[in-house]
Tab-separated table of C-alpha atoms in Angstrom:
chain	number	residue	atom	x	y	z
A	1	MET	CA	0.069	-0.051	0.104
A	2	ASN	CA	1.071	3.479	-0.664
A	3	GLN	CA	0.752	5.001	2.731
A	4	PRO	CA	1.536	8.660	2.030
A	5	PHE	CA	-1.128	8.621	-0.637
A	6	SER	CA	-3.667	6.936	1.627
A	7	THR	CA	-3.081	9.620	4.302
A	8	GLU	CA	-3.405	12.317	1.706
A	9	TYR	CA	-6.627	10.800	0.257
A	10	SER	CA	-8.033	10.390	3.755
A	11	SER	CA	-7.282	14.161	4.721
A	12	PHE	CA	-9.154	15.144	1.487
A	13	ILE	CA	-12.096	13.039	2.219
A	14	ILE	CA	-12.524	14.348	5.631
A	15	SER	CA	-12.254	18.035	4.374
A	16	ARG	CA	-15.078	17.308	1.931
A	17	MET	CA	-17.447	15.811	4.390
A	18	HIS	CA	-20.896	17.239	4.978
A	19	SER	CA	-21.974	17.045	8.653
A	20	THR	CA	-25.563	16.704	9.636
A	21	ARG	CA	-27.230	18.078	12.772
A	22	ILE	CA	-30.537	17.729	14.658
A	23	HIS	CA	-33.100	19.753	12.861
A	24	THR	CA	-33.891	23.198	14.146
A	25	VAL	CA	-37.610	22.185	14.966
A	26	ILE	CA	-36.437	19.299	17.022
A	27	ASP	CA	-33.809	21.320	18.673
A	28	ARG	CA	-36.125	23.961	19.737
A	29	THR	CA	-38.498	21.334	21.076
A	30	ILE	CA	-35.719	19.943	23.354
A	31	SER	CA	-35.148	23.559	24.474
A	32	PHE	CA	-38.949	23.779	25.407
A	33	PHE	CA	-38.767	20.629	27.400
A	34	ARG	CA	-35.945	22.046	29.432
A	35	ARG	CA	-37.717	25.282	29.813
A	36	ILE	CA	-40.988	23.686	31.112
A	37	GLY	CA	-38.825	21.361	33.474
A	38	ILE	CA	-39.463	17.979	32.222
A	39	TRP	CA	-35.998	17.742	31.012
A	40	HIS	CA	-32.844	18.996	32.934
A	41	GLY	CA	-29.668	20.599	31.584
A	42	GLU	CA	-27.504	19.574	34.266
A	43	VAL	CA	-25.840	16.113	34.782
A	44	ARG	CA	-28.411	15.305	37.330
A	45	PRO	CA	-31.849	16.987	37.969
A	46	THR	CA	-32.348	19.162	41.029
A	47	MET	CA	-34.722	18.201	43.672
A	48	ASN	CA	-37.180	20.807	42.285
A	49	GLN	CA	-36.933	19.419	38.799
A	50	LEU	CA	-37.484	15.783	40.311
A	51	ARG	CA	-40.706	17.099	41.976
A	52	LEU	CA	-41.957	18.687	38.764
A	53	LYS	CA	-41.164	15.507	36.824
A	54	LEU	CA	-43.080	13.388	39.425
A	55	PHE	CA	-45.974	15.813	39.274
A	56	TYR	CA	-46.205	15.518	35.460
A	57	SER	CA	-46.041	11.667	35.755
A	58	ILE	CA	-48.618	11.249	38.371
A	59	TYR	CA	-51.095	14.208	37.229
A	60	HIS	CA	-51.829	12.665	33.839
A	61	THR	CA	-52.787	9.211	35.311
A	62	PHE	CA	-55.712	11.105	36.813
A	63	PHE	CA	-57.045	11.851	33.389
A	64	CYS	CA	-56.945	8.178	32.406
A	65	THR	CA	-58.656	7.241	35.536
A	66	SER	CA	-61.366	9.951	35.072
A	67	LEU	CA	-62.243	8.606	31.552
A	68	TYR	CA	-62.207	4.973	32.746
A	69	VAL	CA	-64.693	5.692	35.544
A	70	GLY	CA	-66.920	7.752	33.324
A	71	ALA	CA	-67.033	4.957	30.701
A	72	ILE	CA	-68.159	2.347	33.475
A	73	THR	CA	-70.837	4.828	34.982
A	74	ASN	CA	-72.216	6.187	31.864
A	75	GLU	CA	-75.650	5.015	31.063
A	76	SER	CA	-75.271	5.463	27.184
A	77	ALA	CA	-73.737	2.545	25.453
A	78	ASP	CA	-72.495	4.842	22.547
A	79	GLU	CA	-70.871	7.262	25.066
A	80	SER	CA	-69.385	4.422	26.919
A	81	ILE	CA	-67.709	3.125	23.807
A	82	PHE	CA	-66.179	6.578	23.132
A	83	LEU	CA	-65.069	7.117	26.724
A	84	ALA	CA	-63.406	3.623	26.778
A	85	GLU	CA	-61.418	4.597	23.447
A	86	ALA	CA	-60.414	7.866	24.930
A	87	ALA	CA	-59.260	5.985	28.175
A	88	ILE	CA	-56.995	3.624	26.016
A	89	ILE	CA	-55.710	6.506	24.135
A	90	VAL	CA	-54.850	8.536	27.157
A	91	ALA	CA	-53.223	5.454	28.854
A	92	VAL	CA	-50.848	5.054	25.931
A	93	PHE	CA	-50.241	8.850	26.065
A	94	THR	CA	-49.446	8.525	29.791
A	95	ILE	CA	-46.763	5.887	29.027
A	96	LYS	CA	-45.308	8.001	26.413
A	97	ILE	CA	-45.001	10.933	28.824
A	98	TRP	CA	-43.462	8.744	31.440
A	99	MET	CA	-40.746	7.623	28.753
A	100	LEU	CA	-40.239	11.294	27.697
A	101	ILE	CA	-39.654	12.496	31.318
A	102	TRP	CA	-37.692	9.680	32.758
A	103	LYS	CA	-35.693	8.511	29.474
A	104	GLN	CA	-33.986	11.780	28.532
A	105	LYS	CA	-30.580	10.300	28.539
A	106	GLN	CA	-31.484	7.600	26.345
A	107	ILE	CA	-33.490	9.875	23.934
A	108	MET	CA	-30.818	12.373	23.574
A	109	ARG	CA	-28.044	9.595	23.168
A	110	LEU	CA	-30.147	8.119	20.189
A	111	LEU	CA	-30.791	11.574	18.729
A	112	ASN	CA	-27.055	12.411	18.801
A	113	ARG	CA	-25.877	9.047	17.584
A	114	ILE	CA	-28.417	8.483	14.899
A	115	CYS	CA	-29.127	12.023	13.631
A	116	VAL	CA	-25.721	13.569	13.728
A	117	PHE	CA	-23.248	11.935	11.272
A	118	SER	CA	-21.117	12.767	8.187
A	119	ILE	CA	-22.073	12.383	4.428
A	120	ARG	CA	-19.216	12.324	1.817
A	121	ASN	CA	-20.946	13.380	-1.334
A	122	GLY	CA	-22.763	16.699	-1.840
A	123	GLU	CA	-25.462	15.087	-3.919
A	124	GLU	CA	-26.144	12.724	-1.112
A	125	PHE	CA	-26.298	15.651	1.379
A	126	GLU	CA	-28.829	17.463	-0.738
A	127	PHE	CA	-30.882	14.308	-0.939
A	128	PHE	CA	-30.751	13.864	2.775
A	129	ASN	CA	-31.924	17.561	3.476
A	130	ASP	CA	-34.674	17.293	0.966
A	131	LYS	CA	-36.172	14.296	2.564
A	132	VAL	CA	-35.720	15.766	6.144
A	133	GLU	CA	-37.571	18.994	5.061
A	134	LYS	CA	-40.461	17.339	3.565
A	135	PHE	CA	-40.853	15.312	6.930
A	136	ILE	CA	-40.703	18.568	8.769
A	137	LYS	CA	-43.433	20.125	6.484
A	138	PHE	CA	-45.678	17.074	7.514
A	139	VAL	CA	-44.815	17.576	11.138
A	140	LYS	CA	-45.962	21.181	10.951
A	141	LEU	CA	-49.198	20.178	9.339
A	142	PHE	CA	-49.810	17.585	12.027
A	143	ALA	CA	-48.995	19.996	14.669
A	144	CYS	CA	-51.546	22.522	13.194
A	145	ALA	CA	-54.182	19.846	13.234
A	146	THR	CA	-53.238	18.817	16.864
A	147	VAL	CA	-53.583	22.375	18.108
A	148	ILE	CA	-56.899	22.892	16.229
A	149	ALA	CA	-58.300	19.730	17.820
A	150	SER	CA	-57.071	20.608	21.198
A	151	LEU	CA	-58.595	24.146	20.806
A	152	GLY	CA	-61.937	22.586	19.826
A	153	CYS	CA	-61.873	20.438	22.896
A	154	SER	CA	-60.976	23.446	25.180
A	155	VAL	CA	-63.518	25.790	23.858
A	156	PHE	CA	-66.369	23.178	23.404
A	157	PRO	CA	-68.148	24.032	26.759
A	158	PHE	CA	-68.774	27.687	25.447
A	159	PHE	CA	-70.542	26.554	22.371
A	160	VAL	CA	-73.235	24.489	24.004
A	161	ASN	CA	-76.136	25.605	26.037
A	162	GLU	CA	-75.495	23.308	29.020
A	163	LYS	CA	-72.398	22.522	31.019
A	164	LEU	CA	-70.769	19.812	29.052
A	165	PHE	CA	-67.243	18.721	27.997
A	166	ILE	CA	-66.258	16.983	24.883
A	167	VAL	CA	-66.199	13.752	26.953
A	168	ASP	CA	-68.157	12.992	29.956
A	169	ILE	CA	-65.254	12.814	32.399
A	170	ALA	CA	-65.690	11.571	36.074
A	171	PHE	CA	-64.802	14.275	38.606
A	172	PRO	CA	-64.898	14.196	42.448
A	173	LEU	CA	-67.049	17.469	42.360
A	174	ASP	CA	-70.399	17.779	40.869
A	175	TRP	CA	-69.397	19.946	37.892
A	176	LYS	CA	-72.694	19.674	36.219
A	177	ASP	CA	-74.719	21.411	38.852
A	178	SER	CA	-72.040	23.385	40.553
A	179	GLU	CA	-70.424	26.499	39.005
A	180	ILE	CA	-67.248	26.169	41.078
A	181	GLY	CA	-67.175	22.417	40.378
A	182	PHE	CA	-67.559	23.151	36.597
A	183	TRP	CA	-64.493	25.566	36.539
A	184	MET	CA	-62.357	23.315	38.607
A	185	ALA	CA	-63.279	20.479	36.320
A	186	TYR	CA	-62.575	22.593	33.171
A	187	ILE	CA	-59.101	23.672	34.411
A	188	PHE	CA	-58.302	20.029	35.100
A	189	PHE	CA	-59.473	18.996	31.681
A	190	VAL	CA	-57.598	21.648	29.746
A	191	SER	CA	-54.408	21.157	31.713
A	192	GLU	CA	-54.604	17.539	30.867
A	193	ILE	CA	-55.018	18.201	27.208
A	194	VAL	CA	-52.021	20.494	27.301
A	195	LEU	CA	-49.947	17.792	29.022
A	196	THR	CA	-51.204	15.243	26.376
A	197	LEU	CA	-49.405	17.309	23.624
A	198	LEU	CA	-46.080	16.189	25.175
A	199	ALA	CA	-46.913	12.712	24.224
A	200	LEU	CA	-47.681	13.709	20.735
A	201	THR	CA	-44.326	15.623	20.643
A	202	PHE	CA	-42.639	12.423	21.605
A	203	SER	CA	-44.389	10.516	18.765
A	204	VAL	CA	-42.807	13.146	16.227
A	205	ILE	CA	-39.228	12.514	17.748
A	206	ILE	CA	-39.827	8.686	17.246
A	207	TRP	CA	-40.711	9.329	13.747
A	208	TYR	CA	-37.804	11.596	13.166
A	209	LEU	CA	-35.375	8.928	14.543
A	210	LEU	CA	-36.958	6.201	12.168
A	211	LEU	CA	-36.703	8.654	9.380
A	212	HIS	CA	-33.013	9.031	9.814
A	213	CYS	CA	-32.466	5.200	10.162
A	214	SER	CA	-34.020	4.673	6.812
A	215	LEU	CA	-32.262	7.578	5.206
A	216	ARG	CA	-28.883	6.465	6.540
A	217	TYR	CA	-29.456	2.901	4.833
A	218	LYS	CA	-30.282	4.838	1.646
A	219	ILE	CA	-27.310	7.053	1.748
A	220	LEU	CA	-25.068	4.038	2.737
A	221	GLY	CA	-26.275	2.365	-0.630
A	222	MET	CA	-25.373	5.512	-2.486
A	223	GLU	CA	-21.849	5.500	-1.042
A	224	ILE	CA	-21.366	1.775	-1.772
A	225	ARG	CA	-22.171	2.679	-5.510
A	226	ASN	CA	-19.582	5.368	-5.422
A	227	MET	CA	-16.930	3.211	-3.706
A	228	GLY	CA	-13.349	3.627	-5.163
A	229	ARG	CA	-14.319	6.889	-6.849
A	230	THR	CA	-12.259	10.170	-5.995
A	231	THR	CA	-13.406	13.718	-6.703
A	232	ASP	CA	-10.069	15.280	-5.986
A	233	PRO	CA	-9.420	17.643	-8.822
A	234	SER	CA	-5.688	17.441	-8.083
A	235	LYS	CA	-5.882	13.671	-8.863
A	236	GLU	CA	-6.624	13.612	-12.544
A	237	GLU	CA	-4.533	10.631	-13.372
A	238	ILE	CA	-3.746	7.984	-10.741
A	239	SER	CA	-2.034	4.621	-10.980
A	240	ALA	CA	-3.993	1.291	-10.853
A	241	LYS	CA	-2.287	0.653	-7.453
A	242	GLU	CA	-3.339	3.885	-6.066
A	243	GLN	CA	-7.088	3.293	-7.418
A	244	GLN	CA	-6.924	-0.055	-5.653
A	245	ALA	CA	-5.786	1.429	-2.432
A	246	ILE	CA	-8.729	3.902	-2.521
A	247	PHE	CA	-11.134	1.227	-3.185
A	248	TYR	CA	-9.937	-1.103	-0.252
A	249	GLN	CA	-10.016	1.856	2.000
A	250	ASP	CA	-13.600	2.924	1.050
A	251	LEU	CA	-14.653	-0.801	1.383
A	252	VAL	CA	-13.301	-1.002	5.134
A	253	ALA	CA	-15.023	2.277	5.869
A	254	LEU	CA	-18.293	1.232	4.519
A	255	ILE	CA	-18.219	-2.159	6.291
A	256	GLU	CA	-17.524	-0.222	9.548
A	257	ALA	CA	-20.241	2.271	8.812
A	258	HIS	CA	-22.747	-0.711	8.103
A	259	LEU	CA	-21.960	-2.475	11.265
A	260	HIS	CA	-22.205	0.850	13.264
A	261	LEU	CA	-25.504	1.694	11.614
A	262	ARG	CA	-26.980	-1.652	12.355
A	263	GLY	CA	-26.075	-1.414	15.945
A	264	LEU	CA	-27.660	1.855	16.303
A	265	ILE	CA	-30.860	0.610	14.863
A	266	ASP	CA	-30.941	-2.334	17.151
A	267	GLU	CA	-30.376	-0.022	20.113
A	268	LEU	CA	-33.451	2.133	18.905
A	269	GLU	CA	-35.445	-1.240	18.308
A	270	ALA	CA	-34.674	-2.207	21.985
A	271	PHE	CA	-35.706	1.221	23.238
A	272	LEU	CA	-38.982	1.361	21.522
A	273	SER	CA	-40.048	-2.374	21.206
A	274	LYS	CA	-42.329	-2.418	24.122
A	275	LEU	CA	-43.991	0.970	23.175
A	276	PHE	CA	-44.627	-0.350	19.688
A	277	LEU	CA	-46.078	-3.490	20.889
A	278	LEU	CA	-48.495	-1.537	23.126
A	279	GLU	CA	-49.420	0.597	20.159
A	280	PHE	CA	-50.008	-2.494	17.987
A	281	ALA	CA	-52.540	-3.859	20.706
A	282	THR	CA	-54.401	-0.563	21.096
A	283	SER	CA	-54.377	1.111	17.725
A	284	GLY	CA	-56.857	-1.263	16.253
A	285	LEU	CA	-59.300	-0.769	19.111
A	286	CYS	CA	-58.971	2.930	18.866
A	287	ILE	CA	-59.327	3.249	15.051
A	288	CYS	CA	-62.452	0.837	15.442
A	289	GLY	CA	-63.865	3.215	17.996
A	290	SER	CA	-63.402	6.257	15.973
A	291	ILE	CA	-65.030	4.718	12.922
A	292	TYR	CA	-67.989	3.448	15.037
A	293	CYS	CA	-68.542	7.055	16.481
A	294	LEU	CA	-68.470	8.446	12.894
A	295	ALA	CA	-70.312	5.874	11.285
A	296	PHE	CA	-73.350	5.996	13.763
A	297	ASP	CA	-72.939	9.685	14.297
A	298	ILE	CA	-73.150	9.468	18.159
A	299	SER	CA	-71.929	13.160	18.390
A	300	ASP	CA	-74.526	15.918	19.084
A	301	ASN	CA	-72.417	18.891	17.443
A	302	PHE	CA	-69.934	19.509	14.812
A	303	VAL	CA	-66.991	19.980	17.468
A	304	GLU	CA	-67.440	16.391	18.646
A	305	ARG	CA	-67.380	15.091	15.038
A	306	ILE	CA	-64.061	16.995	14.358
A	307	VAL	CA	-62.542	15.391	17.455
A	308	HIS	CA	-63.675	11.822	16.094
A	309	VAL	CA	-62.206	12.655	12.679
A	310	TYR	CA	-58.915	13.865	14.389
A	311	THR	CA	-58.759	10.699	16.583
A	312	PHE	CA	-59.072	8.451	13.552
A	313	PHE	CA	-56.476	10.525	11.704
A	314	TYR	CA	-53.957	10.517	14.553
A	315	HIS	CA	-54.122	6.685	15.226
A	316	THR	CA	-53.957	5.866	11.383
A	317	ALA	CA	-51.130	8.175	10.913
A	318	GLU	CA	-49.239	6.945	14.243
A	319	LEU	CA	-49.480	3.401	13.015
A	320	PHE	CA	-48.654	4.271	9.488
A	321	MET	CA	-45.603	6.316	10.179
A	322	ILE	CA	-43.893	3.669	12.410
A	323	THR	CA	-44.689	0.873	10.098
A	324	TYR	CA	-43.787	2.955	6.972
A	325	PHE	CA	-40.399	3.654	8.284
A	326	GLY	CA	-39.940	0.215	9.537
A	327	ASN	CA	-40.705	-0.967	6.206
A	328	GLU	CA	-38.300	1.594	4.539
A	329	ILE	CA	-35.628	0.334	6.828
A	330	LEU	CA	-36.226	-3.314	5.636
A	331	VAL	CA	-36.423	-2.133	1.796
A	332	LYS	CA	-33.371	0.039	2.008
A	333	SER	CA	-31.134	-2.515	3.770
A	334	SER	CA	-32.277	-5.309	1.329
A	335	ARG	CA	-30.966	-3.151	-1.600
A	336	LEU	CA	-27.368	-2.709	-0.206
A	337	SER	CA	-26.195	-6.122	-1.734
A	338	TYR	CA	-27.387	-4.767	-5.293
A	339	SER	CA	-25.509	-1.592	-4.609
A	340	LEU	CA	-22.341	-3.454	-3.755
A	341	PHE	CA	-22.237	-5.551	-6.953
A	342	GLU	CA	-22.875	-2.357	-9.006
A	343	VAL	CA	-19.347	-1.153	-8.375
A	344	ASP	CA	-16.286	-1.995	-10.453
A	345	TRP	CA	-14.917	-4.717	-8.281
A	346	VAL	CA	-13.820	-7.228	-10.928
A	347	ASP	CA	-10.378	-5.716	-11.461
A	348	GLN	CA	-9.587	-5.480	-7.704
A	349	PRO	CA	-6.846	-7.728	-6.025
A	350	ARG	CA	-8.003	-11.163	-5.008
A	351	SER	CA	-7.950	-10.379	-1.238
A	352	THR	CA	-10.319	-7.370	-1.925
A	353	THR	CA	-12.673	-9.468	-4.018
A	354	LYS	CA	-12.831	-12.039	-1.349
A	355	CYS	CA	-14.010	-9.365	1.249
A	356	ILE	CA	-16.476	-7.976	-1.175
A	357	ILE	CA	-17.975	-11.307	-1.612
A	358	ILE	CA	-18.299	-11.937	2.089
A	359	PHE	CA	-19.658	-8.517	2.610
A	360	GLY	CA	-22.305	-9.034	-0.161
A	361	GLU	CA	-23.266	-12.313	1.467
A	362	TYR	CA	-23.789	-10.419	4.857
A	363	LEU	CA	-25.731	-7.609	3.155
A	364	ARG	CA	-28.170	-10.184	1.878
A	365	GLN	CA	-29.629	-10.234	5.288
A	366	SER	CA	-32.114	-7.373	5.240
A	367	HIS	CA	-32.604	-5.515	8.617
A	368	GLN	CA	-36.178	-6.148	9.813
A	369	LEU	CA	-37.361	-4.695	13.088
A	370	LEU	CA	-39.318	-7.293	15.046
A	371	ILE	CA	-41.625	-5.949	17.814
A	372	GLY	CA	-41.979	-8.320	20.621
A	373	ARG	CA	-40.057	-10.852	18.660
A	374	LEU	CA	-43.334	-11.570	16.784
A	375	TYR	CA	-44.737	-8.615	14.639
A	376	PRO	CA	-42.425	-6.991	11.971
A	377	LEU	CA	-42.576	-3.274	11.715
A	378	THR	CA	-43.659	-3.315	8.106
A	379	LEU	CA	-46.489	-2.019	6.056
A	380	GLU	CA	-48.018	-5.565	6.040
A	381	THR	CA	-48.558	-5.258	9.726
A	382	PHE	CA	-50.234	-1.972	9.221
A	383	THR	CA	-52.664	-3.593	6.792
A	384	ARG	CA	-53.345	-6.531	9.101
A	385	ILE	CA	-54.117	-4.094	12.016
A	386	LEU	CA	-56.617	-2.209	9.839
A	387	LYS	CA	-58.297	-5.478	8.723
A	388	SER	CA	-58.718	-6.388	12.363
A	389	SER	CA	-60.119	-3.022	13.071
A	390	TYR	CA	-62.600	-3.540	10.434
A	391	SER	CA	-63.572	-6.850	11.690
A	392	LEU	CA	-64.266	-5.586	15.176
A	393	PHE	CA	-66.262	-2.628	13.818
A	394	ASN	CA	-68.605	-5.215	11.985
A	395	ILE	CA	-68.979	-6.915	15.448
A	396	LEU	CA	-70.082	-3.615	17.200
A	397	LYS	CA	-72.395	-2.898	14.179
A	398	ASN	CA	-74.109	-6.133	14.459
A	399	THR	CA	-74.454	-5.785	18.216
A	400	LYS	CA	-75.973	-2.266	17.766
A	401	GLN	CA	-78.373	-3.488	15.031
């Protein structure tokens, strides 16, 4: 090997690297978490921060309890179905809030390790930025819809003639007949809705991490196809030996990059596996409940219908996003072996060729995320859950008839 040339080439590659960073929207969200006290900036949280974290964690469980008790005590079967659906949703939200509050180090570690990396080629860097910006546009649209739905729930009592909330929650005080009880229940309800927005924000962070995992596999495939090529304008003509040295150096770097990326995704899978399993178990029920409420029009006004539409939209989007990105990881990783054999490897030394063949066999094993070691995170699972929701809806429809 020509060591001086190899060092010179490495220095050139490092100088041409494009560094990615956590997107501004996500970075501002993290700053907001620290500002309201659910995340801490120091090495360890202070006693006041721990009290605030504990308060957030316990307070949201009261919302789930109020909905559950309301579903049991309500005399209307249709209203009980809606309240039971809401209780399931809020229970999942509570777990997300707990993870967001108490798993700060793991979340920041994953964000920094998955979302901050280097890209060699300028075209690949532009491709990456374009995909991330499109995702951020969707996030902004999702945030607007969430804020509108939250405002609709908050202002609902002022658009009806009697004292009512969007859901008939159970509350220790008689809020239907007492003015003081009503305003205390209203403050409780609105504050719980605001706290619920934290769970929705955590969902966006999860989507953001999965997006980067799929994009990094795509970029890795693009870099594999460009293996052995140099864009150094000072190296217009290089010898065959120097070209082989560049090729081998790129091959080693890409093998290490692939192993590193696979380890990162396995770490993310271990962190989110139980949460995804819970969402698989509950999303079908919630989608079914939303369809039931819309199909039989159990709402008394337009605002309630908007909430049912948003509930259906959210659970379908939540389930679709995680399965879509899981499917993208599977597809992009399965194409790496094709990218490897597109490069000009025939004229490489025998030792390099053996490494390519072994690496190619390893790349044939696509990276599939398994939730609970049973359910693959793919669009096929998304379709299966929708079919089960429809079957459950037919059961409820026959029962009502």
